Amino acid sequence: GYLARKLNQSTSFGAFLDPVADKLMVVIALVLLVWQQGSVWITLPALVVVGRELLVSALREWMAEIGKRAHVAVSFVGKVKTTLQMIAIIVLLVVEPRPVGPLLVFGYLMFYVAALLTIWSAVQYLRAAWRDLSAAASGEADARS
């Protein structure tokens, strides 16, 4: 995405595919980490991250469909979360899980901070869309009555 923008080669399909590709790479890396380490300590935050990505992607898609995508634009917290998440994933993929050393501890710490920011950003997205979600739920309930 970055290169396409810099080289003035962006397309609407590319703009759609860029965040999908990013999320797919993160999910694949997390699956590899869970498989490699086989620990609940990596599995739980990985589930939080993947669950949030699915939730926010669906929320953004729905908000775009009703013409309110700007209400769920990328936030600063989301950017920090992504940065910490990427650092953690790289460290955890590169460092051997045993013996436990300072770099592994650093990777886990970054991953847990990223998981907390993941929850925080998901709450921010839900709060930003809550009025529209509530209205849609009321409208659907009224339509069924």
mmCIF file of the C-alpha atoms, coordinates in Angstrom:
data_MODEL
# 
_entry.id   MODEL 
# 
loop_
_atom_site.group_PDB 
_atom_site.id 
_atom_site.type_symbol 
_atom_site.label_atom_id 
_atom_site.label_alt_id 
_atom_site.label_comp_id 
_atom_site.label_asym_id 
_atom_site.label_entity_id 
_atom_site.label_seq_id 
_atom_site.pdbx_PDB_ins_code 
_atom_site.Cartn_x 
_atom_site.Cartn_y 
_atom_site.Cartn_z 
_atom_site.occupancy 
_atom_site.B_iso_or_equiv 
_atom_site.pdbx_formal_charge 
_atom_site.auth_seq_id 
_atom_site.auth_comp_id 
_atom_site.auth_asym_id 
_atom_site.auth_atom_id 
_atom_site.pdbx_PDB_model_num 
ATOM 1   C CA . GLY A 1 1   ? 0.000   0.000   0.000  1.00 0.00 ? 1   GLY A CA 1 
ATOM 2   C CA . TYR A 1 2   ? 2.756   2.415   0.964  1.00 0.00 ? 2   TYR A CA 1 
ATOM 3   C CA . LEU A 1 3   ? 4.720   1.778   -2.235 1.00 0.00 ? 3   LEU A CA 1 
ATOM 4   C CA . ALA A 1 4   ? 1.603   2.030   -4.388 1.00 0.00 ? 4   ALA A CA 1 
ATOM 5   C CA . ARG A 1 5   ? 0.812   5.434   -2.907 1.00 0.00 ? 5   ARG A CA 1 
ATOM 6   C CA . LYS A 1 6   ? 4.397   6.684   -3.262 1.00 0.00 ? 6   LYS A CA 1 
ATOM 7   C CA . LEU A 1 7   ? 4.665   5.469   -6.855 1.00 0.00 ? 7   LEU A CA 1 
ATOM 8   C CA . ASN A 1 8   ? 1.195   6.813   -7.677 1.00 0.00 ? 8   ASN A CA 1 
ATOM 9   C CA . GLN A 1 9   ? 0.054   3.299   -8.600 1.00 0.00 ? 9   GLN A CA 1 
ATOM 10  C CA . SER A 1 10  ? -2.919  2.984   -6.243 1.00 0.00 ? 10  SER A CA 1 
ATOM 11  C CA . THR A 1 11  ? -6.226  1.469   -7.330 1.00 0.00 ? 11  THR A CA 1 
ATOM 12  C CA . SER A 1 12  ? -9.536  1.034   -5.543 1.00 0.00 ? 12  SER A CA 1 
ATOM 13  C CA . PHE A 1 13  ? -8.991  -2.752  -5.550 1.00 0.00 ? 13  PHE A CA 1 
ATOM 14  C CA . GLY A 1 14  ? -5.532  -2.264  -4.041 1.00 0.00 ? 14  GLY A CA 1 
ATOM 15  C CA . ALA A 1 15  ? -6.941  0.063   -1.388 1.00 0.00 ? 15  ALA A CA 1 
ATOM 16  C CA . PHE A 1 16  ? -9.462  -2.654  -0.508 1.00 0.00 ? 16  PHE A CA 1 
ATOM 17  C CA . LEU A 1 17  ? -6.870  -5.441  -0.528 1.00 0.00 ? 17  LEU A CA 1 
ATOM 18  C CA . ASP A 1 18  ? -4.141  -3.642  1.458  1.00 0.00 ? 18  ASP A CA 1 
ATOM 19  C CA . PRO A 1 19  ? -5.736  -3.875  4.934  1.00 0.00 ? 19  PRO A CA 1 
ATOM 20  C CA . VAL A 1 20  ? -6.989  -7.399  4.185  1.00 0.00 ? 20  VAL A CA 1 
ATOM 21  C CA . ALA A 1 21  ? -3.459  -8.517  3.295  1.00 0.00 ? 21  ALA A CA 1 
ATOM 22  C CA . ASP A 1 22  ? -2.072  -6.897  6.460  1.00 0.00 ? 22  ASP A CA 1 
ATOM 23  C CA . LYS A 1 23  ? -4.599  -8.683  8.646  1.00 0.00 ? 23  LYS A CA 1 
ATOM 24  C CA . LEU A 1 24  ? -4.011  -11.978 6.871  1.00 0.00 ? 24  LEU A CA 1 
ATOM 25  C CA . MET A 1 25  ? -0.254  -11.723 7.495  1.00 0.00 ? 25  MET A CA 1 
ATOM 26  C CA . VAL A 1 26  ? -0.859  -10.991 11.198 1.00 0.00 ? 26  VAL A CA 1 
ATOM 27  C CA . VAL A 1 27  ? -3.270  -13.930 11.556 1.00 0.00 ? 27  VAL A CA 1 
ATOM 28  C CA . ILE A 1 28  ? -0.825  -16.312 9.836  1.00 0.00 ? 28  ILE A CA 1 
ATOM 29  C CA . ALA A 1 29  ? 2.038   -15.105 12.064 1.00 0.00 ? 29  ALA A CA 1 
ATOM 30  C CA . LEU A 1 30  ? -0.117  -15.576 15.170 1.00 0.00 ? 30  LEU A CA 1 
ATOM 31  C CA . VAL A 1 31  ? -1.120  -19.089 14.110 1.00 0.00 ? 31  VAL A CA 1 
ATOM 32  C CA . LEU A 1 32  ? 2.583   -19.903 13.645 1.00 0.00 ? 32  LEU A CA 1 
ATOM 33  C CA . LEU A 1 33  ? 3.395   -18.492 17.086 1.00 0.00 ? 33  LEU A CA 1 
ATOM 34  C CA . VAL A 1 34  ? 0.611   -20.446 18.788 1.00 0.00 ? 34  VAL A CA 1 
ATOM 35  C CA . TRP A 1 35  ? 1.778   -23.607 17.018 1.00 0.00 ? 35  TRP A CA 1 
ATOM 36  C CA . GLN A 1 36  ? 5.469   -22.968 17.762 1.00 0.00 ? 36  GLN A CA 1 
ATOM 37  C CA . GLN A 1 37  ? 5.064   -22.102 21.419 1.00 0.00 ? 37  GLN A CA 1 
ATOM 38  C CA . GLY A 1 38  ? 2.034   -24.220 22.272 1.00 0.00 ? 38  GLY A CA 1 
ATOM 39  C CA . SER A 1 39  ? 1.284   -22.125 25.328 1.00 0.00 ? 39  SER A CA 1 
ATOM 40  C CA . VAL A 1 40  ? -1.879  -20.603 26.718 1.00 0.00 ? 40  VAL A CA 1 
ATOM 41  C CA . TRP A 1 41  ? 0.191   -17.458 27.378 1.00 0.00 ? 41  TRP A CA 1 
ATOM 42  C CA . ILE A 1 42  ? 0.471   -16.825 23.650 1.00 0.00 ? 42  ILE A CA 1 
ATOM 43  C CA . THR A 1 43  ? -2.870  -18.357 22.644 1.00 0.00 ? 43  THR A CA 1 
ATOM 44  C CA . LEU A 1 44  ? -5.094  -16.052 24.734 1.00 0.00 ? 44  LEU A CA 1 
ATOM 45  C CA . PRO A 1 45  ? -3.727  -12.719 23.494 1.00 0.00 ? 45  PRO A CA 1 
ATOM 46  C CA . ALA A 1 46  ? -3.620  -14.147 19.950 1.00 0.00 ? 46  ALA A CA 1 
ATOM 47  C CA . LEU A 1 47  ? -7.343  -14.943 20.213 1.00 0.00 ? 47  LEU A CA 1 
ATOM 48  C CA . VAL A 1 48  ? -8.002  -11.405 21.467 1.00 0.00 ? 48  VAL A CA 1 
ATOM 49  C CA . VAL A 1 49  ? -6.098  -9.898  18.526 1.00 0.00 ? 49  VAL A CA 1 
ATOM 50  C CA . VAL A 1 50  ? -7.757  -12.105 15.890 1.00 0.00 ? 50  VAL A CA 1 
ATOM 51  C CA . GLY A 1 51  ? -11.213 -11.600 17.421 1.00 0.00 ? 51  GLY A CA 1 
ATOM 52  C CA . ARG A 1 52  ? -10.787 -7.832  17.435 1.00 0.00 ? 52  ARG A CA 1 
ATOM 53  C CA . GLU A 1 53  ? -9.591  -7.816  13.824 1.00 0.00 ? 53  GLU A CA 1 
ATOM 54  C CA . LEU A 1 54  ? -12.688 -9.736  12.734 1.00 0.00 ? 54  LEU A CA 1 
ATOM 55  C CA . LEU A 1 55  ? -14.996 -7.519  14.784 1.00 0.00 ? 55  LEU A CA 1 
ATOM 56  C CA . VAL A 1 56  ? -13.515 -4.231  13.569 1.00 0.00 ? 56  VAL A CA 1 
ATOM 57  C CA . SER A 1 57  ? -13.327 -5.393  9.948  1.00 0.00 ? 57  SER A CA 1 
ATOM 58  C CA . ALA A 1 58  ? -16.999 -6.366  10.011 1.00 0.00 ? 58  ALA A CA 1 
ATOM 59  C CA . LEU A 1 59  ? -17.911 -3.119  11.768 1.00 0.00 ? 59  LEU A CA 1 
ATOM 60  C CA . ARG A 1 60  ? -16.006 -1.019  9.224  1.00 0.00 ? 60  ARG A CA 1 
ATOM 61  C CA . GLU A 1 61  ? -17.629 -2.867  6.344  1.00 0.00 ? 61  GLU A CA 1 
ATOM 62  C CA . TRP A 1 62  ? -21.106 -2.371  7.794  1.00 0.00 ? 62  TRP A CA 1 
ATOM 63  C CA . MET A 1 63  ? -20.473 1.308   8.555  1.00 0.00 ? 63  MET A CA 1 
ATOM 64  C CA . ALA A 1 64  ? -19.198 1.824   4.998  1.00 0.00 ? 64  ALA A CA 1 
ATOM 65  C CA . GLU A 1 65  ? -22.358 0.198   3.689  1.00 0.00 ? 65  GLU A CA 1 
ATOM 66  C CA . ILE A 1 66  ? -24.542 2.696   5.554  1.00 0.00 ? 66  ILE A CA 1 
ATOM 67  C CA . GLY A 1 67  ? -22.305 5.588   4.452  1.00 0.00 ? 67  GLY A CA 1 
ATOM 68  C CA . LYS A 1 68  ? -20.660 6.249   7.825  1.00 0.00 ? 68  LYS A CA 1 
ATOM 69  C CA . ARG A 1 69  ? -17.198 4.744   7.431  1.00 0.00 ? 69  ARG A CA 1 
ATOM 70  C CA . ALA A 1 70  ? -15.607 7.990   8.670  1.00 0.00 ? 70  ALA A CA 1 
ATOM 71  C CA . HIS A 1 71  ? -17.109 7.275   12.110 1.00 0.00 ? 71  HIS A CA 1 
ATOM 72  C CA . VAL A 1 72  ? -14.794 4.264   12.443 1.00 0.00 ? 72  VAL A CA 1 
ATOM 73  C CA . ALA A 1 73  ? -11.620 5.691   10.935 1.00 0.00 ? 73  ALA A CA 1 
ATOM 74  C CA . VAL A 1 74  ? -8.229  4.413   12.092 1.00 0.00 ? 74  VAL A CA 1 
ATOM 75  C CA . SER A 1 75  ? -7.283  5.929   15.440 1.00 0.00 ? 75  SER A CA 1 
ATOM 76  C CA . PHE A 1 76  ? -3.929  6.760   17.022 1.00 0.00 ? 76  PHE A CA 1 
ATOM 77  C CA . VAL A 1 77  ? -4.436  3.940   19.547 1.00 0.00 ? 77  VAL A CA 1 
ATOM 78  C CA . GLY A 1 78  ? -4.911  1.539   16.629 1.00 0.00 ? 78  GLY A CA 1 
ATOM 79  C CA . LYS A 1 79  ? -1.661  2.675   15.045 1.00 0.00 ? 79  LYS A CA 1 
ATOM 80  C CA . VAL A 1 80  ? 0.270   2.253   18.311 1.00 0.00 ? 80  VAL A CA 1 
ATOM 81  C CA . LYS A 1 81  ? -1.359  -1.158  18.805 1.00 0.00 ? 81  LYS A CA 1 
ATOM 82  C CA . THR A 1 82  ? -0.315  -2.252  15.336 1.00 0.00 ? 82  THR A CA 1 
ATOM 83  C CA . THR A 1 83  ? 3.265   -1.043  15.839 1.00 0.00 ? 83  THR A CA 1 
ATOM 84  C CA . LEU A 1 84  ? 3.647   -2.875  19.170 1.00 0.00 ? 84  LEU A CA 1 
ATOM 85  C CA . GLN A 1 85  ? 1.950   -5.944  17.735 1.00 0.00 ? 85  GLN A CA 1 
ATOM 86  C CA . MET A 1 86  ? 4.353   -6.076  14.789 1.00 0.00 ? 86  MET A CA 1 
ATOM 87  C CA . ILE A 1 87  ? 7.413   -5.615  17.024 1.00 0.00 ? 87  ILE A CA 1 
ATOM 88  C CA . ALA A 1 88  ? 6.162   -8.358  19.335 1.00 0.00 ? 88  ALA A CA 1 
ATOM 89  C CA . ILE A 1 89  ? 5.375   -10.774 16.502 1.00 0.00 ? 89  ILE A CA 1 
ATOM 90  C CA . ILE A 1 90  ? 8.792   -10.279 14.905 1.00 0.00 ? 90  ILE A CA 1 
ATOM 91  C CA . VAL A 1 91  ? 10.600  -10.771 18.219 1.00 0.00 ? 91  VAL A CA 1 
ATOM 92  C CA . LEU A 1 92  ? 8.529   -13.817 19.153 1.00 0.00 ? 92  LEU A CA 1 
ATOM 93  C CA . LEU A 1 93  ? 9.037   -15.418 15.737 1.00 0.00 ? 93  LEU A CA 1 
ATOM 94  C CA . VAL A 1 94  ? 12.800  -14.836 15.772 1.00 0.00 ? 94  VAL A CA 1 
ATOM 95  C CA . VAL A 1 95  ? 13.611  -15.758 19.384 1.00 0.00 ? 95  VAL A CA 1 
ATOM 96  C CA . GLU A 1 96  ? 13.586  -19.393 20.480 1.00 0.00 ? 96  GLU A CA 1 
ATOM 97  C CA . PRO A 1 97  ? 10.826  -20.027 23.063 1.00 0.00 ? 97  PRO A CA 1 
ATOM 98  C CA . ARG A 1 98  ? 13.252  -21.915 25.326 1.00 0.00 ? 98  ARG A CA 1 
ATOM 99  C CA . PRO A 1 99  ? 15.275  -21.028 27.306 1.00 0.00 ? 99  PRO A CA 1 
ATOM 100 C CA . VAL A 1 100 ? 13.445  -17.931 28.483 1.00 0.00 ? 100 VAL A CA 1 
ATOM 101 C CA . GLY A 1 101 ? 15.646  -14.898 28.018 1.00 0.00 ? 101 GLY A CA 1 
ATOM 102 C CA . PRO A 1 102 ? 15.257  -11.130 28.157 1.00 0.00 ? 102 PRO A CA 1 
ATOM 103 C CA . LEU A 1 103 ? 14.370  -10.801 24.465 1.00 0.00 ? 103 LEU A CA 1 
ATOM 104 C CA . LEU A 1 104 ? 11.584  -13.373 24.794 1.00 0.00 ? 104 LEU A CA 1 
ATOM 105 C CA . VAL A 1 105 ? 10.259  -11.570 27.876 1.00 0.00 ? 105 VAL A CA 1 
ATOM 106 C CA . PHE A 1 106 ? 10.363  -8.303  25.906 1.00 0.00 ? 106 PHE A CA 1 
ATOM 107 C CA . GLY A 1 107 ? 8.389   -9.946  23.070 1.00 0.00 ? 107 GLY A CA 1 
ATOM 108 C CA . TYR A 1 108 ? 5.751   -11.252 25.466 1.00 0.00 ? 108 TYR A CA 1 
ATOM 109 C CA . LEU A 1 109 ? 5.515   -7.888  27.211 1.00 0.00 ? 109 LEU A CA 1 
ATOM 110 C CA . MET A 1 110 ? 5.020   -6.067  23.899 1.00 0.00 ? 110 MET A CA 1 
ATOM 111 C CA . PHE A 1 111 ? 2.430   -8.640  22.824 1.00 0.00 ? 111 PHE A CA 1 
ATOM 112 C CA . TYR A 1 112 ? 0.447   -8.250  26.041 1.00 0.00 ? 112 TYR A CA 1 
ATOM 113 C CA . VAL A 1 113 ? 0.553   -4.446  25.816 1.00 0.00 ? 113 VAL A CA 1 
ATOM 114 C CA . ALA A 1 114 ? -0.617  -4.766  22.200 1.00 0.00 ? 114 ALA A CA 1 
ATOM 115 C CA . ALA A 1 115 ? -3.440  -7.104  23.328 1.00 0.00 ? 115 ALA A CA 1 
ATOM 116 C CA . LEU A 1 116 ? -4.573  -4.548  25.928 1.00 0.00 ? 116 LEU A CA 1 
ATOM 117 C CA . LEU A 1 117 ? -4.494  -1.793  23.311 1.00 0.00 ? 117 LEU A CA 1 
ATOM 118 C CA . THR A 1 118 ? -6.411  -4.166  21.032 1.00 0.00 ? 118 THR A CA 1 
ATOM 119 C CA . ILE A 1 119 ? -9.233  -4.346  23.568 1.00 0.00 ? 119 ILE A CA 1 
ATOM 120 C CA . TRP A 1 120 ? -9.121  -0.577  24.113 1.00 0.00 ? 120 TRP A CA 1 
ATOM 121 C CA . SER A 1 121 ? -9.285  0.186   20.389 1.00 0.00 ? 121 SER A CA 1 
ATOM 122 C CA . ALA A 1 122 ? -12.141 -2.300  19.889 1.00 0.00 ? 122 ALA A CA 1 
ATOM 123 C CA . VAL A 1 123 ? -14.095 -0.494  22.611 1.00 0.00 ? 123 VAL A CA 1 
ATOM 124 C CA . GLN A 1 124 ? -13.351 2.831   20.889 1.00 0.00 ? 124 GLN A CA 1 
ATOM 125 C CA . TYR A 1 125 ? -14.655 1.497   17.573 1.00 0.00 ? 125 TYR A CA 1 
ATOM 126 C CA . LEU A 1 126 ? -17.803 0.102   19.194 1.00 0.00 ? 126 LEU A CA 1 
ATOM 127 C CA . ARG A 1 127 ? -18.455 3.369   21.030 1.00 0.00 ? 127 ARG A CA 1 
ATOM 128 C CA . ALA A 1 128 ? -18.026 5.332   17.789 1.00 0.00 ? 128 ALA A CA 1 
ATOM 129 C CA . ALA A 1 129 ? -20.558 3.109   16.029 1.00 0.00 ? 129 ALA A CA 1 
ATOM 130 C CA . TRP A 1 130 ? -22.900 2.453   18.971 1.00 0.00 ? 130 TRP A CA 1 
ATOM 131 C CA . ARG A 1 131 ? -25.598 4.969   17.967 1.00 0.00 ? 131 ARG A CA 1 
ATOM 132 C CA . ASP A 1 132 ? -25.787 3.499   14.462 1.00 0.00 ? 132 ASP A CA 1 
ATOM 133 C CA . LEU A 1 133 ? -25.727 -0.067  15.790 1.00 0.00 ? 133 LEU A CA 1 
ATOM 134 C CA . SER A 1 134 ? -28.527 0.727   18.254 1.00 0.00 ? 134 SER A CA 1 
ATOM 135 C CA . ALA A 1 135 ? -30.593 2.454   15.570 1.00 0.00 ? 135 ALA A CA 1 
ATOM 136 C CA . ALA A 1 136 ? -30.142 -0.493  13.208 1.00 0.00 ? 136 ALA A CA 1 
ATOM 137 C CA . ALA A 1 137 ? -31.120 -2.951  15.945 1.00 0.00 ? 137 ALA A CA 1 
ATOM 138 C CA . SER A 1 138 ? -34.232 -0.894  16.813 1.00 0.00 ? 138 SER A CA 1 
ATOM 139 C CA . GLY A 1 139 ? -35.176 -0.551  13.172 1.00 0.00 ? 139 GLY A CA 1 
ATOM 140 C CA . GLU A 1 140 ? -34.857 -4.268  12.601 1.00 0.00 ? 140 GLU A CA 1 
ATOM 141 C CA . ALA A 1 141 ? -36.877 -5.003  15.732 1.00 0.00 ? 141 ALA A CA 1 
ATOM 142 C CA . ASP A 1 142 ? -39.569 -2.530  14.589 1.00 0.00 ? 142 ASP A CA 1 
ATOM 143 C CA . ALA A 1 143 ? -39.580 -4.027  11.080 1.00 0.00 ? 143 ALA A CA 1 
ATOM 144 C CA . ARG A 1 144 ? -40.157 -7.517  12.509 1.00 0.00 ? 144 ARG A CA 1 
ATOM 145 C CA . SER A 1 145 ? -43.052 -6.400  14.727 1.00 0.00 ? 145 SER A CA 1 
# 
